[in-house]
CSV table of C-alpha atoms in Angstrom, one decimal:
chain,number,residue,atom,x,y,z
T,537,MET,CA,0.1,0.0,0.1
T,538,PRO,CA,1.4,3.3,-1.0
T,539,VAL,CA,2.5,5.4,2.1
T,540,ASN,CA,1.7,8.8,0.2
T,541,ILE,CA,-1.1,8.1,-2.4
T,542,PRO,CA,-0.7,10.6,-5.7
T,543,PRO,CA,-3.8,12.4,-6.4
T,544,PHE,CA,-6.4,10.9,-8.5
T,545,PRO,CA,-6.4,13.2,-12.0
T,546,SER,CA,-9.3,15.6,-12.6
T,547,ASP,CA,-9.2,15.0,-16.8
T,548,VAL,CA,-10.6,11.3,-16.8
T,549,PRO,CA,-14.1,10.3,-17.3
T,550,VAL,CA,-15.6,9.8,-13.8
T,551,ALA,CA,-18.9,7.6,-13.3
T,552,ASP,CA,-21.6,9.6,-11.4
T,553,ILE,CA,-22.3,6.9,-8.7
T,554,SER,CA,-24.8,7.8,-5.6
T,555,THR,CA,-23.3,7.4,-1.7
T,556,VAL,CA,-25.5,5.6,0.7
T,557,ASP,CA,-25.0,6.1,4.4
T,558,PHE,CA,-24.9,2.6,5.8
T,559,ASP,CA,-25.9,4.0,9.6
T,560,LEU,CA,-28.9,5.5,8.2
T,561,LEU,CA,-29.8,2.7,5.8
T,562,SER,CA,-29.5,0.1,8.9
T,563,LYS,CA,-32.0,2.1,10.7
T,564,GLY,CA,-34.8,1.9,8.0
T,565,ASP,CA,-34.3,5.6,6.5
T,566,PRO,CA,-36.6,5.6,3.4
T,567,GLU,CA,-34.5,8.2,1.6
T,568,GLN,CA,-31.3,5.8,1.7
T,569,ALA,CA,-33.2,2.8,0.9
T,570,GLN,CA,-34.6,4.7,-2.3
T,571,ILE,CA,-30.9,5.9,-3.1
T,572,LEU,CA,-29.9,2.1,-2.7
T,573,LEU,CA,-32.8,0.9,-4.9
T,574,ASN,CA,-32.2,3.5,-7.8
T,575,SER,CA,-28.2,3.1,-7.6
T,576,CYS,CA,-29.0,-0.9,-8.2
T,577,GLN,CA,-31.2,-0.2,-11.2
T,578,ASN,CA,-28.7,2.4,-12.7
T,579,TYR,CA,-25.0,1.8,-12.3
T,580,GLY,CA,-25.1,-1.2,-10.0
T,581,PHE,CA,-22.5,0.3,-8.1
T,582,PHE,CA,-22.6,2.6,-5.0
T,583,TYR,CA,-20.3,4.2,-2.5
T,584,LEU,CA,-21.3,3.3,1.3
T,585,SER,CA,-20.0,5.8,3.8
T,586,ASN,CA,-20.3,4.9,7.7
T,587,HIS,CA,-20.1,1.2,7.2
T,588,HIS,CA,-17.7,0.4,10.2
T,589,VAL,CA,-15.5,-2.2,8.4
T,590,ASP,CA,-11.9,-1.8,9.4
T,591,SER,CA,-9.9,-2.9,6.1
T,592,ARG,CA,-6.4,-1.4,7.2
T,593,PHE,CA,-5.1,-4.6,8.1
T,594,MET,CA,-6.0,-6.3,5.1
T,595,PHE,CA,-4.0,-4.1,3.0
T,596,ASN,CA,-0.8,-5.0,5.4
T,597,LEU,CA,-1.9,-8.6,4.5
T,598,ALA,CA,-1.7,-7.8,0.9
T,599,ASP,CA,2.0,-6.7,1.6
T,600,ALA,CA,2.7,-9.3,3.5
T,601,VAL,CA,1.3,-12.2,1.0
T,602,PHE,CA,2.6,-10.8,-2.2
T,603,SER,CA,6.2,-10.1,-0.7
T,604,LEU,CA,6.5,-13.8,-0.5
T,605,PRO,CA,9.0,-15.2,-3.1
T,606,LEU,CA,6.9,-16.7,-6.1
T,607,ASP,CA,7.6,-20.3,-5.5
T,608,GLU,CA,6.3,-20.0,-2.0
T,609,LYS,CA,3.2,-18.3,-3.3
T,610,LEU,CA,2.9,-21.0,-6.0
T,611,LYS,CA,2.4,-23.8,-3.1
T,612,TYR,CA,-1.0,-22.3,-2.8
T,613,ASP,CA,-1.9,-21.9,-6.3
T,614,MET,CA,-6.0,-22.2,-6.8
T,615,GLY,CA,-5.4,-24.2,-10.0
T,616,THR,CA,-7.6,-24.3,-13.3
T,617,THR,CA,-10.6,-26.5,-12.6
T,618,GLY,CA,-12.7,-23.8,-10.4
T,619,HIS,CA,-11.3,-24.1,-7.1
T,620,TYR,CA,-11.4,-20.6,-6.2
T,621,PHE,CA,-9.3,-20.3,-2.9
T,622,GLY,CA,-5.6,-19.5,-2.7
T,623,TYR,CA,-3.3,-17.9,-4.8
T,624,LYS,CA,-3.8,-16.7,-8.4
T,625,ARG,CA,-0.6,-15.8,-10.1
T,626,SER,CA,-0.5,-13.0,-12.8
T,627,GLY,CA,-1.2,-14.3,-16.2
T,628,ALA,CA,-3.7,-17.0,-15.0
T,629,MET,CA,-6.9,-15.4,-16.3
T,630,PHE,CA,-7.3,-13.8,-19.9
T,631,VAL,CA,-8.6,-10.3,-20.2
T,632,ASP,CA,-10.0,-10.2,-23.9
T,633,ASP,CA,-11.5,-12.1,-26.9
T,634,LYS,CA,-7.6,-12.6,-28.2
T,635,GLY,CA,-6.7,-14.6,-24.8
T,636,THR,CA,-4.4,-11.6,-23.5
T,637,LYS,CA,-3.1,-12.8,-20.0
T,638,ASP,CA,-4.1,-10.7,-17.0
T,639,HIS,CA,-1.6,-8.8,-14.7
T,640,SER,CA,-3.2,-9.3,-11.4
T,641,GLU,CA,-2.4,-11.6,-8.4
T,642,PHE,CA,-5.0,-12.6,-6.1
T,643,TYR,CA,-5.3,-14.2,-2.7
T,644,ASN,CA,-8.4,-15.6,-1.9
T,645,VAL,CA,-9.6,-16.9,2.0
T,646,SER,CA,-12.6,-18.7,2.4
T,647,LYS,CA,-15.4,-17.3,4.9
T,648,ASP,CA,-16.2,-21.1,5.9
T,649,GLU,CA,-12.6,-21.8,7.0
T,650,VAL,CA,-12.0,-19.0,8.8
T,651,LEU,CA,-15.3,-18.9,10.7
T,652,GLY,CA,-15.1,-23.0,11.0
T,653,ILE,CA,-18.3,-23.6,9.3
T,654,GLN,CA,-19.0,-27.4,8.8
T,655,GLN,CA,-19.4,-28.5,5.3
T,656,SER,CA,-22.1,-30.7,4.3
T,657,ALA,CA,-21.4,-34.5,3.4
T,658,SER,CA,-22.8,-33.6,-0.1
T,659,SER,CA,-20.2,-30.9,-0.7
T,660,THR,CA,-17.1,-32.6,0.6
T,661,GLY,CA,-17.8,-36.1,-0.9
T,662,THR,CA,-17.8,-37.7,2.5
T,663,SER,CA,-20.1,-39.5,5.0
T,664,SER,CA,-20.3,-36.7,7.5
T,665,SER,CA,-20.2,-33.0,7.9
T,666,THR,CA,-16.4,-31.7,8.1
T,667,PRO,CA,-14.7,-28.2,8.7
T,668,LEU,CA,-13.1,-26.8,5.6
T,669,LYS,CA,-9.5,-26.6,5.5
T,670,HIS,CA,-6.9,-25.3,3.0
T,671,ASP,CA,-3.3,-24.9,3.2
T,672,HIS,CA,-1.9,-21.3,3.6
T,673,PRO,CA,1.6,-19.6,4.1
T,674,GLN,CA,2.0,-18.6,7.6
T,675,VAL,CA,1.3,-14.8,7.3
T,676,VAL,CA,-2.4,-15.7,6.2
T,677,LEU,CA,-2.8,-18.2,9.1
T,678,ASP,CA,-1.4,-15.5,11.7
T,679,ARG,CA,-4.3,-13.2,10.6
T,680,PHE,CA,-7.2,-15.6,10.9
T,681,GLY,CA,-8.6,-13.7,14.2
T,682,GLU,CA,-8.5,-10.3,12.3
T,683,LEU,CA,-10.2,-12.1,9.2
T,684,THR,CA,-13.0,-13.3,11.2
T,685,THR,CA,-13.7,-9.6,12.4
T,686,PHE,CA,-13.3,-8.5,8.6
T,687,MET,CA,-15.6,-10.9,7.5
T,688,ARG,CA,-18.1,-10.8,10.1
T,689,SER,CA,-18.2,-6.7,9.5
T,690,CYS,CA,-18.9,-7.2,5.8
T,691,HIS,CA,-21.5,-9.6,6.1
T,692,SER,CA,-23.4,-7.2,8.4
T,693,VAL,CA,-23.2,-4.9,5.7
T,694,ILE,CA,-24.4,-7.3,3.0
T,695,TYR,CA,-27.4,-8.4,5.5
T,696,THR,CA,-28.4,-4.8,5.6
T,697,ILE,CA,-28.4,-4.3,2.0
T,698,THR,CA,-30.0,-7.4,1.0
T,699,ALA,CA,-32.9,-6.6,3.2
T,700,SER,CA,-33.5,-3.3,2.3
T,701,LEU,CA,-33.5,-4.4,-1.7
T,702,GLY,CA,-36.0,-7.2,-0.5
T,703,LYS,CA,-38.1,-4.8,1.0
T,704,SER,CA,-38.1,-2.2,-1.6
T,705,LEU,CA,-38.8,-4.8,-4.3
T,706,GLY,CA,-41.7,-6.4,-2.3
T,707,LEU,CA,-40.0,-10.0,-1.5
T,708,SER,CA,-41.3,-11.7,1.8
T,709,GLU,CA,-39.5,-10.3,4.8
T,710,GLY,CA,-36.2,-12.2,5.4
T,711,LEU,CA,-36.3,-14.2,2.2
T,712,LEU,CA,-33.4,-12.7,0.7
T,713,GLU,CA,-31.3,-12.9,4.0
T,714,SER,CA,-32.2,-16.3,4.5
T,715,LEU,CA,-30.4,-17.4,1.5
T,716,HIS,CA,-27.1,-15.6,2.7
T,717,LYS,CA,-26.7,-16.8,6.4
T,718,LEU,CA,-23.4,-16.0,7.7
T,719,GLU,CA,-23.3,-19.4,9.7
T,720,ARG,CA,-24.3,-21.6,6.5
T,721,PRO,CA,-21.8,-23.2,4.0
T,722,SER,CA,-21.1,-21.0,1.2
T,723,VAL,CA,-18.3,-19.8,-1.1
T,724,ASP,CA,-17.9,-16.5,0.3
T,725,GLN,CA,-14.5,-15.1,0.2
T,726,ALA,CA,-12.2,-12.5,1.3
T,727,ARG,CA,-9.5,-11.3,-1.2
T,728,VAL,CA,-6.2,-9.3,-1.7
T,729,THR,CA,-5.1,-8.3,-5.0
T,730,CYS,CA,-2.0,-7.0,-6.2
T,731,ALA,CA,-0.9,-5.2,-9.6
T,732,PRO,CA,2.3,-3.8,-10.5
T,733,PRO,CA,2.9,-0.5,-12.2
T,734,ILE,CA,2.2,-1.0,-15.8
T,735,LYS,CA,2.5,1.6,-18.8
T,736,PRO,CA,0.8,3.0,-20.5
T,737,SER,CA,-2.0,4.1,-18.5
T,738,GLY,CA,-5.2,2.2,-19.0
T,739,THR,CA,-3.5,-0.9,-20.0
T,740,ILE,CA,-6.3,-3.9,-18.8
T,741,THR,CA,-5.0,-5.8,-15.7
T,742,LEU,CA,-8.4,-7.5,-15.2
T,743,GLY,CA,-10.7,-8.1,-17.9
T,744,GLU,CA,-14.4,-7.0,-18.3
T,745,HIS,CA,-17.0,-8.9,-16.2
T,746,THR,CA,-19.6,-9.1,-13.9
T,747,ASP,CA,-19.0,-10.5,-10.3
T,748,PHE,CA,-20.1,-13.9,-9.8
T,749,GLY,CA,-21.9,-13.5,-6.4
T,750,SER,CA,-24.7,-11.6,-4.7
T,751,VAL,CA,-22.9,-8.5,-3.2
T,752,THR,CA,-19.2,-7.4,-3.3
T,753,VAL,CA,-17.7,-5.0,-1.1
T,754,LEU,CA,-14.4,-3.3,-2.1
T,755,PHE,CA,-11.8,-1.2,-0.6
T,756,ASN,CA,-9.1,0.6,-2.5
T,757,GLN,CA,-6.8,3.6,-2.4
T,758,LEU,CA,-5.7,4.1,-6.1
T,759,GLY,CA,-7.7,4.3,-9.3
T,760,GLY,CA,-8.0,1.6,-12.0
T,761,LEU,CA,-11.4,0.3,-11.5
T,762,GLN,CA,-13.7,1.1,-14.2
T,763,VAL,CA,-17.7,0.6,-14.8
T,764,LEU,CA,-19.3,0.5,-18.0
T,765,ALA,CA,-22.0,3.3,-18.1
T,766,PRO,CA,-25.5,2.2,-18.5
T,767,ASN,CA,-27.1,2.2,-21.9
T,768,LYS,CA,-23.7,3.3,-23.4
T,769,ARG,CA,-20.4,1.7,-24.4
T,770,ASP,CA,-18.2,4.4,-22.3
T,771,TRP,CA,-15.8,3.2,-19.6
T,772,GLU,CA,-15.8,5.4,-16.7
T,773,TYR,CA,-13.5,5.4,-13.6
T,774,VAL,CA,-14.6,4.8,-10.0
T,775,ARG,CA,-13.1,7.5,-8.3
T,776,PRO,CA,-11.4,6.1,-5.0
T,777,ARG,CA,-12.8,7.5,-1.6
T,778,PRO,CA,-10.9,6.1,1.0
T,779,GLU,CA,-13.7,6.8,3.5
T,780,CYS,CA,-15.9,4.8,1.5
T,781,ALA,CA,-16.4,1.1,0.4
T,782,VAL,CA,-17.6,0.6,-3.2
T,783,ILE,CA,-20.4,-1.7,-3.2
T,784,ASN,CA,-21.8,-3.6,-6.4
T,785,LEU,CA,-24.0,-6.5,-6.9
T,786,GLY,CA,-23.3,-9.8,-8.8
T,787,ASP,CA,-24.8,-12.2,-11.1
T,788,SER,CA,-26.4,-14.5,-8.4
T,789,LEU,CA,-28.3,-11.9,-6.6
T,790,ILE,CA,-29.6,-10.4,-9.9
T,791,THR,CA,-30.8,-14.2,-10.9
T,792,LEU,CA,-32.5,-14.4,-7.7
T,793,LEU,CA,-34.3,-10.9,-8.3
T,794,GLY,CA,-35.3,-11.8,-11.7
T,795,GLY,CA,-33.1,-9.2,-13.7
T,796,ARG,CA,-35.0,-6.5,-11.7
T,797,LEU,CA,-31.9,-5.0,-10.8
T,798,TYR,CA,-28.3,-4.5,-12.4
T,799,SER,CA,-25.0,-6.3,-12.0
T,800,ALA,CA,-22.4,-3.9,-13.5
T,801,VAL,CA,-19.9,-4.9,-16.2
T,802,HIS,CA,-16.5,-3.4,-14.9
T,803,ARG,CA,-13.1,-4.2,-15.4
T,804,VAL,CA,-9.4,-3.0,-13.7
T,805,VAL,CA,-6.9,-0.8,-15.6
T,806,ALA,CA,-3.5,0.6,-14.8
T,807,PRO,CA,-4.2,3.6,-12.6
T,808,PRO,CA,-4.3,7.0,-14.4
T,809,GLY,CA,-1.9,9.8,-13.8
T,810,GLU,CA,0.7,9.7,-11.1
T,811,GLN,CA,-1.0,6.9,-9.6
T,812,GLY,CA,0.0,4.5,-12.3
T,813,ASP,CA,3.6,4.7,-10.8
T,814,SER,CA,2.3,2.8,-7.6
T,815,VAL,CA,1.6,-0.6,-6.8
T,816,ARG,CA,-2.1,-1.1,-6.7
T,817,HIS,CA,-3.7,-3.2,-3.9
T,818,SER,CA,-7.3,-3.7,-3.4
T,819,VAL,CA,-9.3,-5.6,-0.5
T,820,VAL,CA,-12.6,-7.4,-1.2
T,821,TYR,CA,-15.2,-9.5,0.2
T,822,PHE,CA,-17.3,-11.4,-2.0
T,823,SER,CA,-20.7,-12.6,-1.0
T,824,ARG,CA,-22.5,-15.6,-2.5
T,825,PRO,CA,-25.9,-17.3,-1.7
T,826,ASN,CA,-25.2,-20.3,0.6
T,827,SER,CA,-24.2,-23.4,-1.2
T,828,GLU,CA,-27.4,-25.2,-1.5
T,829,VAL,CA,-29.3,-22.4,-2.9
T,830,LYS,CA,-30.7,-23.0,-6.3
T,831,LEU,CA,-30.4,-20.0,-8.4
T,832,ARG,CA,-34.0,-18.9,-9.9
T,833,ASP,CA,-36.6,-16.1,-9.7
T,834,LEU,CA,-37.4,-15.7,-6.2
T,835,PHE,CA,-40.7,-13.8,-7.2
T,836,GLU,CA,-41.8,-16.7,-9.3
T,837,HIS,CA,-40.4,-19.9,-7.5
T,838,PRO,CA,-39.9,-18.4,-3.7
T,839,SER,CA,-39.5,-21.8,-2.0
T,840,GLU,CA,-37.7,-25.3,-2.0
T,841,ASN,CA,-40.9,-26.7,-3.1
T,842,ASP,CA,-41.6,-24.3,-6.1
T,843,VAL,CA,-38.0,-25.4,-7.2
T,844,ALA,CA,-38.6,-29.2,-7.2
T,845,LYS,CA,-41.9,-28.3,-9.1
T,846,LEU,CA,-39.8,-26.2,-11.7
T,847,GLU,CA,-37.0,-28.8,-12.2
T,848,LYS,CA,-39.8,-31.6,-12.7
T,849,SER,CA,-41.9,-29.6,-15.2
T,850,SER,CA,-38.5,-28.2,-17.2
T,851,GLY,CA,-36.7,-31.5,-16.9
T,852,GLU,CA,-33.8,-29.5,-16.1
T,853,ILE,CA,-31.6,-29.4,-12.9
T,854,LEU,CA,-31.0,-25.7,-11.8
T,855,LEU,CA,-27.3,-24.8,-10.6
T,856,ASN,CA,-26.7,-24.1,-7.2
T,857,ALA,CA,-24.9,-21.3,-5.9
T,858,ASP,CA,-21.3,-23.2,-5.6
T,859,ASP,CA,-21.6,-24.7,-9.1
T,860,TRP,CA,-22.6,-21.5,-10.4
T,861,VAL,CA,-19.2,-19.7,-9.0
T,862,LYS,CA,-17.0,-22.9,-9.8
T,863,GLN,CA,-18.3,-22.5,-13.5
T,864,ARG,CA,-17.5,-19.1,-14.0
T,865,ALA,CA,-14.1,-19.0,-12.3
T,866,LYS,CA,-13.0,-22.1,-14.5
T,867,ASN,CA,-14.4,-20.3,-17.6
T,868,TRP,CA,-12.1,-17.3,-16.7
T,869,ASN,CA,-9.0,-19.3,-16.5
T,870,THR,CA,-6.3,-18.8,-19.1
T,871,ALA,CA,-5.8,-22.7,-19.3
T,872,GLN,CA,-9.4,-23.0,-20.7
T,873,TYR,CA,-9.1,-20.1,-23.4
T,874,LYS,CA,-9.3,-21.8,-26.8
T,875,ASP,CA,-10.9,-19.0,-29.2
T,876,LYS,CA,-13.5,-16.2,-29.2
T,877,ASN,CA,-16.1,-18.3,-27.7
T,878,SER,CA,-14.0,-19.1,-24.6
T,879,TYR,CA,-14.0,-15.3,-23.9
T,880,LYS,CA,-17.9,-15.4,-24.4
T,881,LEU,CA,-18.2,-17.9,-21.8
T,882,SER,CA,-16.2,-16.3,-19.2
T,883,ARG,CA,-18.8,-13.0,-19.4
T,884,GLY,CA,-21.7,-12.7,-17.0
T,885,THR,CA,-25.4,-12.5,-17.3
T,886,GLU,CA,-25.6,-8.9,-18.3
T,887,HIS,CA,-23.6,-9.7,-21.5
T,888,ASN,CA,-26.9,-11.3,-22.2
T,889,ARG,CA,-28.6,-8.0,-22.3
T,890,GLY,CA,-26.2,-6.6,-24.8
T,891,TYR,CA,-23.5,-4.9,-22.4
């Protein structure tokens, strides 16, 4: 994390996204609920102020992880088959239809592992439930206590956002939150990222995509995040605001809400202006529906009985939340790239609307 952050330039296009006050939203403030709804119908991105999530230690974790020798980091490589925890080296994903390799490192840590959440027998392939366990470098293991606090704080934000959106859209009270329970198995994860200084400014470091899950909570100090402006093909920067988290919705939530909100198409490029001379770290929490949740329109099929009837009548088995994430993660991997169709497979649901 840069000690002295260079100024964000004033001569680049910036997305006009709104700010939601978390304190007021959590108290049921109708004005904030409307700002939230409008934001999720427009850009699918918004700033969140007064969020009470301390992300500072996560930037220190990023420094510690990415300072490790490459051969040490590769011991924890997440691979190419859709496994999505551990280390992702630079170049493991592609950014465009030519198969150009990305320039970002990731390290992903499972919410279930950090919180000690028992995994179902069906998800582990064993005869009984068991805790999730991955190998990690010591610099990660030493911070599990702080990761616990970070994950719980982020999940509090996500509960409040999903509760407000569910109410605004007319879903049954508590339905959306019941599919995102902290104590139930899911592929939620905390992530730290690292991208080195790259010239020229605007070089794509992470290709355009929509997020896989429900709600993403992001913290960064440097520019580089760009969002595709609604109803246009213009990329606009999301200006970093250190006092705010940046929130966006993902495809799983959009599917559950029957396409009533917007999962923003976004990408990451080398930071503009003087910021481009700095290493870019970011901190993210990705929430996903609980593992067993079948992805469907909750307005049409709210209950598990409705899902069973739908699958019987259609003759198709719906993807659950875990399988959806695994499919998306696998399709984005450089090892899966063959041609332009590979790039199409890596993109999310909003691309089906012509974005």
